[in-house]
Amino acid sequence: MFQVRLHGRGGQGVVTAAEMLSIAGFSEGKHAQAFPSFGSERTGAPVVSFCRLDDKEIRRREPILEPDCLIIQDPTLFHALDVFQGLKPDGYVLINSTKDWHELGITDRIAHLPQAHVVGINASALARKHVGRPVPNAALLGGFAAITGEIHLDAVEKAIATKFDGSIAEGNIAAARAAHAAALGMELSDA
Amino acid sequence: MLKQLEGSHAVAEAVALCRPEVICAYPISPQTHIVEHCGELVREGKMGNCEYMNVESEFAALSACIGSSACGARTYTATASQGLLFMAEAVYNASGLGLPIVMTVANRAIGAPINIWNDHTDSMAMRDAGWLQLFAETNQEALDLHIQAFRIAEQMSQPVMVCMDGFILTHAYERVSMPTQEQVDQFLPPYTPQQVLDPANPYSIGAMVGPEAFTEVRYLAHEKQLQALDVIPGIAAEFKAIFGRDSGGLIREYETEGADTIVVTLGSVAGTVKDTVDEMRADGKKIGVVTVGSFRPFPSAALREAVKHANEVVVLEKSFAIGFGGVVANNIMMSLQGTGIHVHTVVAGLGGRPITMPSLHRLFDTALKGELEDMHFLNLQWDIVNAELQRQREQIASGPTAESILRNIQTDTARGTPTPAAE
């Protein structure tokens, strides 16, 4: 089982991201379970969502305590709460920021992780460019496909097209492709 | 057809396949996505001639359902929490009149303190109202139970509540197999009412009944529920023949063979319990699970049979009778009278507190060691409780309890002290 925990703020599409990830997993024949953290949603408040991917039926329904991957949609959350809680020792971290880890204040928290497993992408900028709004969720899923290999980019594209219509879908797909490429590039340059 | 859907949408699509003629509901979290999607399907013309009635409250919603069902229309509604309590008088009326309404309850806690999250307090508050109550473990089962519920309700001429965990199921995206219209039509014939208000053949429904006959009417309602103990497994078997999967029924057993300790639970937590049991079985620990699918009628005989070789039963429930103990456990103790099987009550997951595998491991290990108390509150923060009791002893005008506890919890969080709930 591969478990993903997504952190962001109300309005960034954190819950939709987990749902799209589950749709992408499903389209590749996996079992997938996505669910929100059930807060009273308010714009700007910290939001958590979860997605599990597996080759067999997923029965457990506890929140994800030991994620294989974290997707951080808003890097200001590093100051607000312990987003790294429970992350597996060989886990992945995908951050919506291209600032260096020192500037983000997370150097100590990621020091033990494989270097190529921690990747930053300016997904908000990619979304602003391709969608017209800085909503980073779909773009980050492109990055997720690139760094983890758990799903393929075309499954992400299909999931985006399931959730959105017309130009919004096209823009988000373009942002996801750009983020996918950026994540691969960064992984190569850091390696 | 396999689909990756939100639980609420899966239920709405299943309801549409049942060809309801009237849907009348009032939105409340976490039921909202179900009735919104029903509304969309009606507006898009995907529910035939179904009429979607907008009303001003839950009381009005179920009252309108009573009217439409009495006129012979296949009728559906959904609610949760305070919404179910607000319709309480009509809940009793619907069953007392013998009207086969199907209602989803997206299980949620009841205030005060106000809380939108999941537990079973709402359904349990209506457990004695005469409705059949079926609990879903997964979204697939929630979907399937709605199709079965119309069959059961119409065959028994009794209303059926399908209970599914709010947020945990209603807001979860997972894989479901959506039946075809042909399959559902084969399973669920058009509704032929046992009684109907018809101007061409006028009679009244809803007589006043005095002491001379009230007990008999009530007993007959009980008799119907006892008959449902045979009807429910029969319909689950027919369902399997057409749809090819096990769904519904009275109870389900998992790893009960040779189990010394059997956990009895209901609803979506059963999945987390089963995963925990798998890990414990791998360590050679003799533990199994029974999931209660039908809470009303209560399957006493089936339960007795399922746990007869166990030494002890641990009832894990998301409900709590304040001033007494477990609600589900109480039913199980009565069912196991005279068997000598020890029953423990574990109250867990109230107001949405996560029930995690690490806590379940600790709980079940304590039970296997023979150290579990009779009445246990999973992950109760005793330090918080004791501090509040102490404060109330010291101050007569101690102020509101909930606000005071929240202040203490926030202080703890600021200190970085991990709470059991956040493990």
Coordinates of C-alpha atoms in Angstrom, one line a residue:
Chain A
M1 CA 0.0 0.0 0.0
F2 CA 1.2 3.5 -0.9
Q3 CA -0.1 6.3 1.4
V4 CA -0.2 9.9 0.5
R5 CA -1.0 12.8 2.9
L6 CA -1.8 16.2 1.4
H7 CA -1.4 19.4 3.3
G8 CA -2.7 22.8 2.2
R9 CA -5.1 25.5 3.0
G10 CA -8.8 25.9 2.4
G11 CA -9.3 27.1 -1.2
Q12 CA -6.2 25.3 -2.7
G13 CA -8.1 22.3 -3.7
V14 CA -6.5 19.9 -1.2
V15 CA -9.5 17.6 -1.0
T16 CA -10.0 17.7 -4.8
A17 CA -6.3 16.7 -5.3
A18 CA -6.7 13.6 -3.2
E19 CA -9.9 12.7 -5.1
M20 CA -8.1 13.2 -8.4
L21 CA -5.2 11.1 -7.2
S22 CA -7.6 8.3 -6.4
I23 CA -9.3 8.6 -9.8
A24 CA -5.8 8.4 -11.4
G25 CA -5.0 5.3 -9.4
F26 CA -8.3 3.7 -10.3
S27 CA -7.8 4.4 -14.0
E28 CA -4.6 2.3 -13.8
G29 CA -6.5 -0.6 -12.2
K30 CA -5.5 0.1 -8.6
H31 CA -7.7 0.2 -5.6
A32 CA -7.7 3.8 -4.3
Q33 CA -9.3 5.5 -1.3
A34 CA -9.4 9.3 -0.9
F35 CA -10.9 11.1 2.0
P36 CA -10.7 14.6 3.6
S37 CA -9.8 15.4 7.2
F38 CA -13.3 16.5 7.8
G39 CA -12.7 19.9 9.3
S40 CA -15.1 22.8 9.1
E41 CA -13.7 24.1 5.8
R42 CA -12.7 27.8 5.8
T43 CA -10.6 29.6 3.2
G44 CA -7.0 29.8 4.4
A45 CA -7.3 27.4 7.3
P46 CA -5.0 24.3 7.2
V47 CA -6.6 21.4 5.4
V48 CA -5.5 17.8 5.2
S49 CA -6.6 15.1 2.8
F50 CA -5.5 11.5 2.3
C51 CA -5.1 9.0 -0.5
R52 CA -4.2 5.3 -0.4
L53 CA -3.2 3.3 -3.4
D54 CA -3.0 -0.5 -3.4
D55 CA -3.3 -3.6 -5.6
K56 CA -6.0 -5.1 -3.3
E57 CA -9.1 -3.8 -1.5
I58 CA -8.3 -1.1 1.0
R59 CA -10.3 -1.7 4.2
R60 CA -8.7 0.5 6.9
R61 CA -10.2 3.9 7.4
E62 CA -8.0 5.5 9.9
P63 CA -6.3 8.8 8.9
I64 CA -2.9 8.2 7.3
L65 CA -0.4 8.1 10.2
E66 CA 2.7 7.0 8.4
P67 CA 2.6 8.4 4.9
D68 CA 4.9 7.2 2.1
C69 CA 4.5 10.6 0.5
L70 CA 3.7 14.1 1.6
I71 CA 2.3 16.7 -0.8
I72 CA 2.7 20.2 0.7
Q73 CA 0.5 22.6 -1.2
D74 CA 1.5 25.6 1.0
P75 CA 5.0 25.9 2.4
T76 CA 3.9 28.4 5.1
L77 CA 2.4 25.3 6.8
F78 CA 5.9 24.3 7.8
H79 CA 5.7 27.0 10.5
A80 CA 2.1 26.2 11.5
L81 CA 2.1 22.4 12.2
D82 CA 4.3 19.3 12.1
V83 CA 3.5 18.2 8.6
F84 CA 6.3 15.6 8.7
Q85 CA 4.7 13.6 11.5
G86 CA 5.0 9.9 10.8
L87 CA 6.7 10.2 7.4
K88 CA 8.4 6.9 6.4
P89 CA 12.2 7.0 6.5
D90 CA 12.4 6.5 2.7
G91 CA 9.3 8.7 2.1
Y92 CA 8.8 11.4 -0.6
V93 CA 8.1 15.1 0.0
L94 CA 6.7 17.2 -2.8
I95 CA 6.6 20.9 -2.0
N96 CA 4.9 23.7 -3.8
S97 CA 7.9 26.0 -3.7
T98 CA 11.3 26.4 -5.3
K99 CA 12.9 28.0 -2.3
D100 CA 15.9 26.1 -1.0
W101 CA 15.3 23.8 2.0
H102 CA 17.3 26.1 4.3
E103 CA 15.1 29.1 3.5
L104 CA 12.0 26.9 4.1
G105 CA 13.5 25.9 7.5
I106 CA 13.1 22.2 6.9
T107 CA 16.8 21.1 6.3
D108 CA 16.8 19.1 9.6
R109 CA 13.5 17.5 8.9
I110 CA 14.5 16.1 5.5
A111 CA 18.2 15.4 6.1
H112 CA 17.5 11.6 6.6
L113 CA 15.5 11.2 3.4
P114 CA 16.9 10.1 0.1
Q115 CA 17.9 13.4 -1.7
A116 CA 15.9 12.7 -4.8
H117 CA 12.8 12.1 -2.7
V118 CA 12.4 15.7 -1.7
V119 CA 11.4 17.9 -4.7
G120 CA 10.1 21.4 -5.0
I121 CA 8.0 22.8 -7.8
N122 CA 6.5 26.2 -8.2
A123 CA 3.1 24.7 -8.9
S124 CA 1.2 27.9 -8.1
A125 CA 3.2 29.7 -10.8
L126 CA 2.5 26.9 -13.3
A127 CA -1.2 27.0 -12.4
R128 CA -1.2 30.8 -12.8
K129 CA 0.4 30.5 -16.2
H130 CA -1.7 27.7 -17.5
V131 CA -5.0 28.0 -15.6
G132 CA -5.0 31.7 -14.8
R133 CA -5.4 31.0 -11.1
P134 CA -2.7 30.0 -8.6
V135 CA -4.4 26.7 -7.6
P136 CA -1.5 24.2 -7.3
N137 CA -3.4 21.0 -6.8
A138 CA -3.5 19.4 -10.3
A139 CA 0.0 20.5 -11.2
L140 CA 1.4 18.9 -8.1
L141 CA -0.1 15.5 -9.1
G142 CA 2.0 15.8 -12.3
G143 CA 5.0 16.2 -10.0
F144 CA 3.8 13.3 -7.8
A145 CA 3.7 11.0 -10.9
A146 CA 7.3 12.0 -11.8
I147 CA 8.9 11.6 -8.4
T148 CA 7.1 8.5 -7.1
G149 CA 6.3 6.5 -10.3
E150 CA 3.2 5.2 -8.5
I151 CA 1.0 6.5 -11.3
H152 CA 1.7 7.7 -14.8
L153 CA 1.2 11.2 -16.1
D154 CA -1.5 10.2 -18.5
A155 CA -3.6 8.8 -15.6
V156 CA -3.2 12.2 -13.9
E157 CA -4.4 13.9 -17.1
K158 CA -7.4 11.5 -17.3
A159 CA -8.3 12.3 -13.6
I160 CA -8.1 16.0 -14.2
A161 CA -10.4 15.7 -17.3
T162 CA -12.9 13.7 -15.1
K163 CA -13.0 16.5 -12.4
F164 CA -12.9 19.5 -14.7
D165 CA -14.4 20.6 -18.0
G166 CA -13.2 22.5 -21.0
S167 CA -10.5 25.1 -20.7
I168 CA -10.1 24.6 -16.9
A169 CA -9.3 20.9 -17.6
E170 CA -6.9 21.8 -20.4
G171 CA -5.1 24.4 -18.3
N172 CA -4.7 22.0 -15.4
I173 CA -3.4 19.3 -17.7
A174 CA -0.9 21.6 -19.2
A175 CA 0.2 22.7 -15.6
A176 CA 0.5 19.0 -14.6
R177 CA 2.7 18.2 -17.6
A178 CA 4.9 21.2 -16.9
A179 CA 5.2 20.2 -13.2
H180 CA 6.0 16.6 -14.3
A181 CA 8.8 17.9 -16.4
A182 CA 10.1 20.3 -13.7
A183 CA 10.1 17.5 -11.1
L184 CA 12.1 15.2 -13.4
G185 CA 14.6 18.0 -14.2
M186 CA 15.1 18.9 -10.6
E187 CA 15.5 15.3 -9.6
L188 CA 18.3 15.0 -12.3
S189 CA 20.1 18.2 -11.3
D190 CA 20.0 17.3 -7.6
A191 CA 21.1 13.7 -8.1
Chain B
M1 CA -19.5 -1.1 -14.2
L2 CA -16.6 -0.2 -11.9
K3 CA -16.5 3.5 -11.0
Q4 CA -14.3 5.6 -8.7
L5 CA -16.9 7.7 -6.9
E6 CA -17.6 9.6 -3.7
G7 CA -19.8 7.5 -1.4
S8 CA -22.6 10.1 -1.5
H9 CA -22.7 10.1 -5.3
A10 CA -22.6 6.3 -5.4
V11 CA -25.7 6.2 -3.1
A12 CA -27.5 8.8 -5.1
E13 CA -26.9 6.9 -8.3
A14 CA -28.1 3.7 -6.6
V15 CA -31.2 5.4 -5.5
A16 CA -31.8 6.6 -9.0
L17 CA -31.6 3.0 -10.3
C18 CA -34.4 2.1 -7.8
R19 CA -36.7 4.4 -9.8
P20 CA -38.1 6.4 -6.8
E21 CA -41.2 8.5 -7.5
V22 CA -40.8 11.1 -4.8
I23 CA -37.7 12.3 -3.0
C24 CA -38.1 14.9 -0.3
A25 CA -35.2 15.9 1.8
Y26 CA -33.6 18.8 3.7
P27 CA -29.8 19.2 3.5
I28 CA -27.6 18.7 6.5
S29 CA -23.9 17.7 6.8
P30 CA -22.7 15.1 6.0
Q31 CA -25.8 14.0 4.1
T32 CA -25.8 17.0 1.8
H33 CA -23.9 15.6 -1.2
I34 CA -26.4 12.7 -1.4
V35 CA -29.5 14.9 -1.7
E36 CA -27.7 17.5 -3.9
H37 CA -26.8 14.7 -6.4
C38 CA -30.3 13.3 -6.3
G39 CA -31.5 16.8 -7.1
E40 CA -29.1 17.0 -10.0
L41 CA -30.2 13.6 -11.4
V42 CA -33.8 14.6 -11.2
R43 CA -33.2 17.9 -12.9
E44 CA -31.1 16.2 -15.7
G45 CA -34.1 13.9 -16.3
K46 CA -32.1 10.8 -15.1
M47 CA -34.8 9.8 -12.6
G48 CA -37.8 9.4 -14.9
N49 CA -40.9 11.1 -13.4
C50 CA -39.4 11.3 -9.9
E51 CA -40.6 14.5 -8.2
Y52 CA -38.0 16.2 -6.0
M53 CA -39.8 18.2 -3.3
N54 CA -38.0 21.1 -1.6
V55 CA -39.3 21.7 1.9
E56 CA -38.3 24.0 4.8
S57 CA -37.2 21.4 7.4
E58 CA -36.5 17.7 8.2
F59 CA -39.8 17.5 9.9
A60 CA -41.5 18.7 6.8
A61 CA -39.4 16.4 4.6
L62 CA -40.4 13.1 6.4
S63 CA -44.0 14.3 6.7
A64 CA -44.2 14.9 3.0
C65 CA -42.6 11.4 2.5
I66 CA -45.3 9.9 4.7
G67 CA -47.9 11.5 2.5
S68 CA -46.3 10.4 -0.8
S69 CA -45.7 6.9 0.5
A70 CA -49.4 6.6 1.7
C71 CA -50.4 7.6 -1.8
G72 CA -48.5 4.6 -3.2
A73 CA -45.3 6.4 -4.4
R74 CA -41.9 4.8 -3.9
T75 CA -40.3 7.4 -1.6
Y76 CA -36.8 8.2 -0.5
T77 CA -35.2 10.7 1.9
A78 CA -31.9 11.2 3.7
T79 CA -30.8 13.1 6.8
A80 CA -28.3 13.1 9.7
S81 CA -27.8 14.1 13.3
Q82 CA -30.1 16.9 14.5
G83 CA -32.0 16.5 11.3
L84 CA -33.0 13.0 12.3
L85 CA -34.0 14.2 15.8
F86 CA -36.0 17.1 14.3
M87 CA -38.1 14.5 12.3
A88 CA -38.4 12.2 15.3
E89 CA -42.2 12.4 15.6
A90 CA -42.6 11.6 11.9
V91 CA -40.0 8.8 12.2
Y92 CA -42.3 7.0 14.6
N93 CA -45.3 7.8 12.5
A94 CA -43.8 6.4 9.3
S95 CA -43.2 3.0 11.0
G96 CA -46.5 3.0 13.0
L97 CA -48.4 3.6 9.7
G98 CA -46.4 0.8 8.0
L99 CA -45.1 3.0 5.2
P100 CA -42.1 1.6 3.2
I101 CA -40.0 4.7 3.0
V102 CA -36.2 4.3 2.6
M103 CA -34.0 6.8 4.4
T104 CA -30.3 7.2 4.4
V105 CA -28.8 8.4 7.7
A106 CA -25.3 9.8 7.2
N107 CA -24.3 9.1 10.7
R108 CA -23.1 12.1 12.7
A109 CA -22.8 13.0 16.4
I110 CA -25.5 15.0 18.2
G111 CA -24.9 18.3 20.0
A112 CA -24.4 20.0 22.3
P113 CA -21.5 20.6 22.0
I114 CA -22.2 21.0 18.3
N115 CA -20.1 18.5 16.3
I116 CA -20.4 17.7 12.6
W117 CA -18.3 14.5 12.7
N118 CA -19.2 10.9 12.7
D119 CA -20.6 8.6 15.4
H120 CA -23.7 6.6 15.7
T121 CA -25.7 8.6 18.3
D122 CA -28.3 9.8 15.7
S123 CA -29.3 6.4 14.4
M124 CA -29.2 4.9 17.9
A125 CA -31.5 7.6 19.2
M126 CA -34.1 6.2 16.8
R127 CA -33.3 2.5 17.3
D128 CA -36.7 1.8 19.0
A129 CA -38.8 3.8 16.5
G130 CA -39.9 0.7 14.5
W131 CA -37.7 1.2 11.5
L132 CA -35.4 -1.5 10.2
Q133 CA -31.8 -0.2 10.5
L134 CA -29.1 -1.6 8.2
F135 CA -25.4 -0.5 8.7
A136 CA -23.0 -0.3 5.8
E137 CA -19.3 -1.2 6.1
T138 CA -18.1 0.2 2.7
N139 CA -19.5 2.4 0.0
Q140 CA -20.1 -0.6 -2.1
E141 CA -22.3 -2.0 0.7
A142 CA -24.0 1.4 1.2
L143 CA -24.9 1.4 -2.5
D144 CA -26.1 -2.2 -2.4
L145 CA -28.1 -1.8 0.8
H146 CA -30.2 1.0 -0.7
I147 CA -31.3 -1.4 -3.5
Q148 CA -32.0 -4.1 -1.0
A149 CA -33.7 -1.6 1.4
F150 CA -36.5 -0.8 -1.2
R151 CA -37.1 -4.6 -1.6
I152 CA -37.2 -5.2 2.1
A153 CA -39.3 -2.1 2.9
E154 CA -41.9 -2.9 0.3
Q155 CA -42.1 -6.6 1.0
M156 CA -42.5 -5.9 4.8
S157 CA -44.5 -2.6 4.4
Q158 CA -42.1 -1.1 6.9
P159 CA -39.6 1.8 6.6
V160 CA -35.9 1.1 6.3
M161 CA -33.0 3.3 7.5
V162 CA -29.7 2.7 5.7
C163 CA -27.0 4.0 8.1
M164 CA -23.6 4.9 6.6
D165 CA -20.8 6.7 8.5
G166 CA -20.8 10.4 7.8
F167 CA -17.6 11.7 6.1
I168 CA -15.8 8.4 6.5
L169 CA -18.0 6.8 3.9
T170 CA -20.1 9.7 2.5
H171 CA -17.0 11.8 1.6
A172 CA -14.7 8.9 0.7
Y173 CA -13.8 8.3 -3.0
E174 CA -13.4 4.6 -3.6
R175 CA -14.1 1.9 -6.2
V176 CA -17.7 0.7 -6.5
S177 CA -19.4 -1.6 -8.9
M178 CA -22.5 0.2 -10.2
P179 CA -25.2 -2.2 -11.3
T180 CA -27.1 -1.8 -14.5
Q181 CA -30.7 -0.6 -14.7
E182 CA -31.6 -4.1 -16.0
Q183 CA -30.1 -5.8 -13.0
V184 CA -31.9 -3.5 -10.6
D185 CA -35.2 -3.8 -12.5
Q186 CA -34.9 -7.6 -12.3
F187 CA -34.3 -7.4 -8.5
L188 CA -36.7 -4.7 -7.6
P189 CA -40.1 -4.9 -9.3
P190 CA -42.4 -1.9 -9.5
Y191 CA -43.9 -1.0 -6.1
T192 CA -47.3 -2.5 -5.3
P193 CA -48.4 -0.9 -2.0
Q194 CA -50.0 -3.0 0.8
Q195 CA -52.2 0.1 1.5
V196 CA -52.8 3.2 -0.6
L197 CA -54.9 6.4 -0.4
D198 CA -56.9 6.2 -3.5
P199 CA -60.0 8.4 -4.2
A200 CA -61.4 5.6 -6.3
N201 CA -61.3 3.2 -3.4
P202 CA -61.4 5.5 -0.3
Y203 CA -60.4 4.4 3.2
S204 CA -58.4 6.1 6.0
I205 CA -54.9 5.3 7.3
G206 CA -53.9 6.4 10.7
A207 CA -56.8 5.7 13.1
M208 CA -56.7 6.6 16.7
V209 CA -56.2 3.5 18.7
G210 CA -57.0 3.3 22.5
P211 CA -55.9 0.9 25.2
E212 CA -58.2 -1.7 23.8
A213 CA -55.9 -2.4 20.8
F214 CA -52.7 -0.4 21.1
T215 CA -50.6 -3.2 22.5
E216 CA -51.8 -5.5 19.7
V217 CA -50.8 -3.0 17.1
R218 CA -47.4 -2.5 18.7
Y219 CA -46.9 -6.3 19.1
L220 CA -47.6 -6.8 15.4
A221 CA -44.9 -4.2 14.5
H222 CA -42.5 -6.3 16.6
E223 CA -43.7 -9.5 14.8
K224 CA -42.9 -7.8 11.5
Q225 CA -39.4 -7.1 12.6
L226 CA -39.0 -10.7 13.7
Q227 CA -40.2 -11.8 10.2
A228 CA -37.6 -9.5 8.8
L229 CA -34.9 -11.7 10.4
D230 CA -35.8 -14.2 7.8
V231 CA -36.5 -11.7 5.0
I232 CA -33.2 -9.9 5.2
P233 CA -30.9 -12.9 4.6
G234 CA -33.3 -14.1 1.9
I235 CA -33.1 -10.8 0.0
A236 CA -29.3 -10.7 0.5
A237 CA -29.1 -14.2 -1.2
E238 CA -31.3 -13.1 -4.1
F239 CA -29.1 -10.0 -4.4
K240 CA -26.0 -12.2 -4.6
A241 CA -27.7 -14.3 -7.3
I242 CA -28.2 -11.3 -9.5
F243 CA -25.4 -8.9 -8.7
G244 CA -22.7 -11.6 -7.8
R245 CA -21.6 -10.2 -4.4
D246 CA -22.2 -10.6 -0.7
S247 CA -23.9 -7.5 0.7
G248 CA -26.3 -7.0 3.5
G249 CA -27.6 -9.9 5.6
L250 CA -27.9 -10.0 9.4
I251 CA -24.2 -10.4 10.4
R252 CA -20.9 -11.1 8.8
E253 CA -18.2 -13.2 10.3
Y254 CA -14.4 -12.7 9.8
E255 CA -11.8 -15.0 11.3
T256 CA -14.2 -16.3 14.0
E257 CA -13.1 -19.9 13.5
G258 CA -11.2 -20.9 16.6
A259 CA -11.3 -17.3 18.0
D260 CA -11.2 -17.0 21.8
T261 CA -11.9 -13.3 21.6
I262 CA -14.5 -11.9 19.2
V263 CA -14.9 -8.2 18.4
V264 CA -18.4 -7.2 17.5
T265 CA -18.8 -3.9 15.7
L266 CA -20.9 -2.2 13.1
G267 CA -20.3 0.3 10.3
S268 CA -17.1 1.4 8.5
V269 CA -14.7 0.8 11.4
A270 CA -15.0 -3.0 10.7
G271 CA -12.4 -2.6 7.9
T272 CA -9.8 -1.1 10.3
V273 CA -10.7 -3.9 12.8
K274 CA -10.2 -6.6 10.1
D275 CA -6.8 -5.2 9.1
T276 CA -5.8 -5.2 12.8
V277 CA -7.1 -8.8 13.3
D278 CA -5.1 -9.9 10.2
E279 CA -1.9 -8.6 11.8
M280 CA -2.8 -10.3 15.2
R281 CA -3.7 -13.6 13.5
A282 CA -0.3 -13.5 11.8
D283 CA 1.2 -13.4 15.3
G284 CA -0.9 -16.4 16.3
K285 CA -3.4 -14.5 18.4
K286 CA -6.9 -16.0 18.4
I287 CA -9.2 -13.1 17.6
G288 CA -12.0 -12.6 15.1
V289 CA -14.7 -10.1 14.2
V290 CA -18.5 -10.1 13.8
T291 CA -20.0 -7.2 12.0
V292 CA -23.6 -6.4 12.7
G293 CA -25.3 -5.6 9.4
S294 CA -28.9 -5.3 10.7
F295 CA -29.2 -3.6 14.0
R296 CA -33.0 -3.6 13.8
P297 CA -34.2 -6.2 13.8
F298 CA -31.5 -7.3 16.2
P299 CA -30.1 -10.6 15.0
S300 CA -29.8 -12.2 18.5
A301 CA -29.8 -15.9 17.4
A302 CA -27.3 -15.4 14.6
L303 CA -25.0 -13.5 16.9
R304 CA -25.3 -16.2 19.6
E305 CA -24.3 -18.8 17.0
A306 CA -21.4 -16.8 15.7
V307 CA -19.7 -16.3 19.1
K308 CA -20.7 -19.5 20.8
H309 CA -17.1 -20.9 21.0
A310 CA -15.5 -17.6 22.1
N311 CA -14.6 -16.8 25.8
E312 CA -15.2 -13.1 25.5
V313 CA -16.8 -10.6 23.3
V314 CA -15.5 -7.0 22.9
V315 CA -18.2 -4.7 21.6
L316 CA -16.6 -1.7 19.8
E317 CA -19.3 0.9 19.3
K318 CA -19.6 4.6 18.3
S319 CA -22.5 5.2 20.6
F320 CA -23.0 5.6 24.3
A321 CA -26.0 5.7 26.6
I322 CA -25.0 8.4 29.1
G323 CA -25.7 7.3 32.6
F324 CA -25.6 3.6 31.6
G325 CA -23.0 2.3 29.1
G326 CA -22.9 0.8 25.7
V327 CA -26.0 0.8 23.4
V328 CA -25.0 -2.0 21.1
A329 CA -23.3 -3.8 24.0
N330 CA -26.5 -3.8 25.9
N331 CA -28.3 -5.5 23.0
I332 CA -25.5 -8.1 22.8
M333 CA -25.5 -8.8 26.5
M334 CA -29.2 -9.6 26.3
S335 CA -28.7 -11.8 23.3
L336 CA -26.0 -13.7 25.1
Q337 CA -27.8 -14.2 28.4
G338 CA -27.1 -17.5 29.9
T339 CA -24.1 -18.4 27.6
G340 CA -21.5 -17.3 30.2
I341 CA -19.6 -15.3 27.5
H342 CA -18.1 -12.2 29.0
V343 CA -19.1 -9.0 27.2
H344 CA -16.8 -5.9 27.3
T345 CA -18.1 -2.5 26.2
V346 CA -15.7 -0.2 24.3
V347 CA -16.9 3.2 23.4
A348 CA -14.8 4.7 20.6
G349 CA -14.9 7.2 17.8
L350 CA -17.3 9.6 19.4
G351 CA -17.7 12.9 17.6
G352 CA -15.3 11.8 14.9
R353 CA -12.2 10.8 17.0
P354 CA -10.2 8.6 14.7
I355 CA -10.1 4.9 15.6
T356 CA -6.6 3.8 14.7
M357 CA -4.9 0.5 14.3
P358 CA -2.3 1.2 17.0
S359 CA -5.1 1.9 19.5
L360 CA -7.0 -1.2 18.4
H361 CA -3.8 -3.3 18.8
R362 CA -3.4 -2.1 22.3
L363 CA -7.1 -2.6 23.1
F364 CA -7.3 -6.1 21.7
D365 CA -4.0 -7.2 23.3
T366 CA -5.3 -6.0 26.7
A367 CA -8.4 -8.0 26.1
L368 CA -6.5 -11.1 25.1
K369 CA -4.4 -10.8 28.4
G370 CA -7.7 -10.8 30.3
E371 CA -7.0 -7.2 31.5
L372 CA -9.7 -5.3 29.7
E373 CA -12.2 -3.6 32.0
D374 CA -16.0 -4.2 31.5
M375 CA -16.6 -0.6 30.3
H376 CA -13.7 1.1 28.5
F377 CA -13.5 4.4 26.7
L378 CA -10.9 4.2 23.9
N379 CA -8.3 6.9 24.1
L380 CA -10.2 8.9 26.7
Q381 CA -7.8 11.6 28.0
W382 CA -8.1 11.0 31.7
D383 CA -5.8 13.9 32.6
I384 CA -8.2 16.3 30.8
V385 CA -11.2 14.8 32.5
N386 CA -9.7 14.8 35.9
A387 CA -8.5 18.3 35.7
E388 CA -12.0 19.5 34.7
L389 CA -13.5 17.5 37.6
Q390 CA -11.0 19.0 40.0
R391 CA -11.8 22.5 38.7
Q392 CA -15.6 22.0 39.1
R393 CA -15.0 20.8 42.7
E394 CA -13.0 23.9 43.5
Q395 CA -15.3 26.5 41.9
I396 CA -19.1 26.6 42.2
A397 CA -19.4 29.0 39.3
S398 CA -17.1 27.0 37.1
G399 CA -18.6 28.0 33.8
P400 CA -19.3 25.9 30.7
T401 CA -17.6 22.6 30.6
A402 CA -16.9 22.3 26.8
E403 CA -15.2 25.7 26.6
S404 CA -13.0 24.9 29.6
I405 CA -11.9 21.6 28.2
L406 CA -11.1 23.2 24.8
R407 CA -8.9 25.7 26.6
N408 CA -7.0 22.9 28.4
I409 CA -6.6 20.9 25.1
Q410 CA -5.2 24.0 23.4
T411 CA -2.7 24.6 26.2
D412 CA -1.6 21.0 25.8
T413 CA -1.2 21.4 22.0
A414 CA 0.9 24.5 22.5
R415 CA 3.2 22.5 24.8
G416 CA 3.5 20.0 22.1
T417 CA 2.2 17.2 24.3
P418 CA 0.8 14.5 22.0
T419 CA -2.8 13.6 22.7
P420 CA -3.9 10.0 22.3
A421 CA -6.3 11.2 19.6
A422 CA -3.4 12.4 17.5
E423 CA -1.3 9.3 17.6

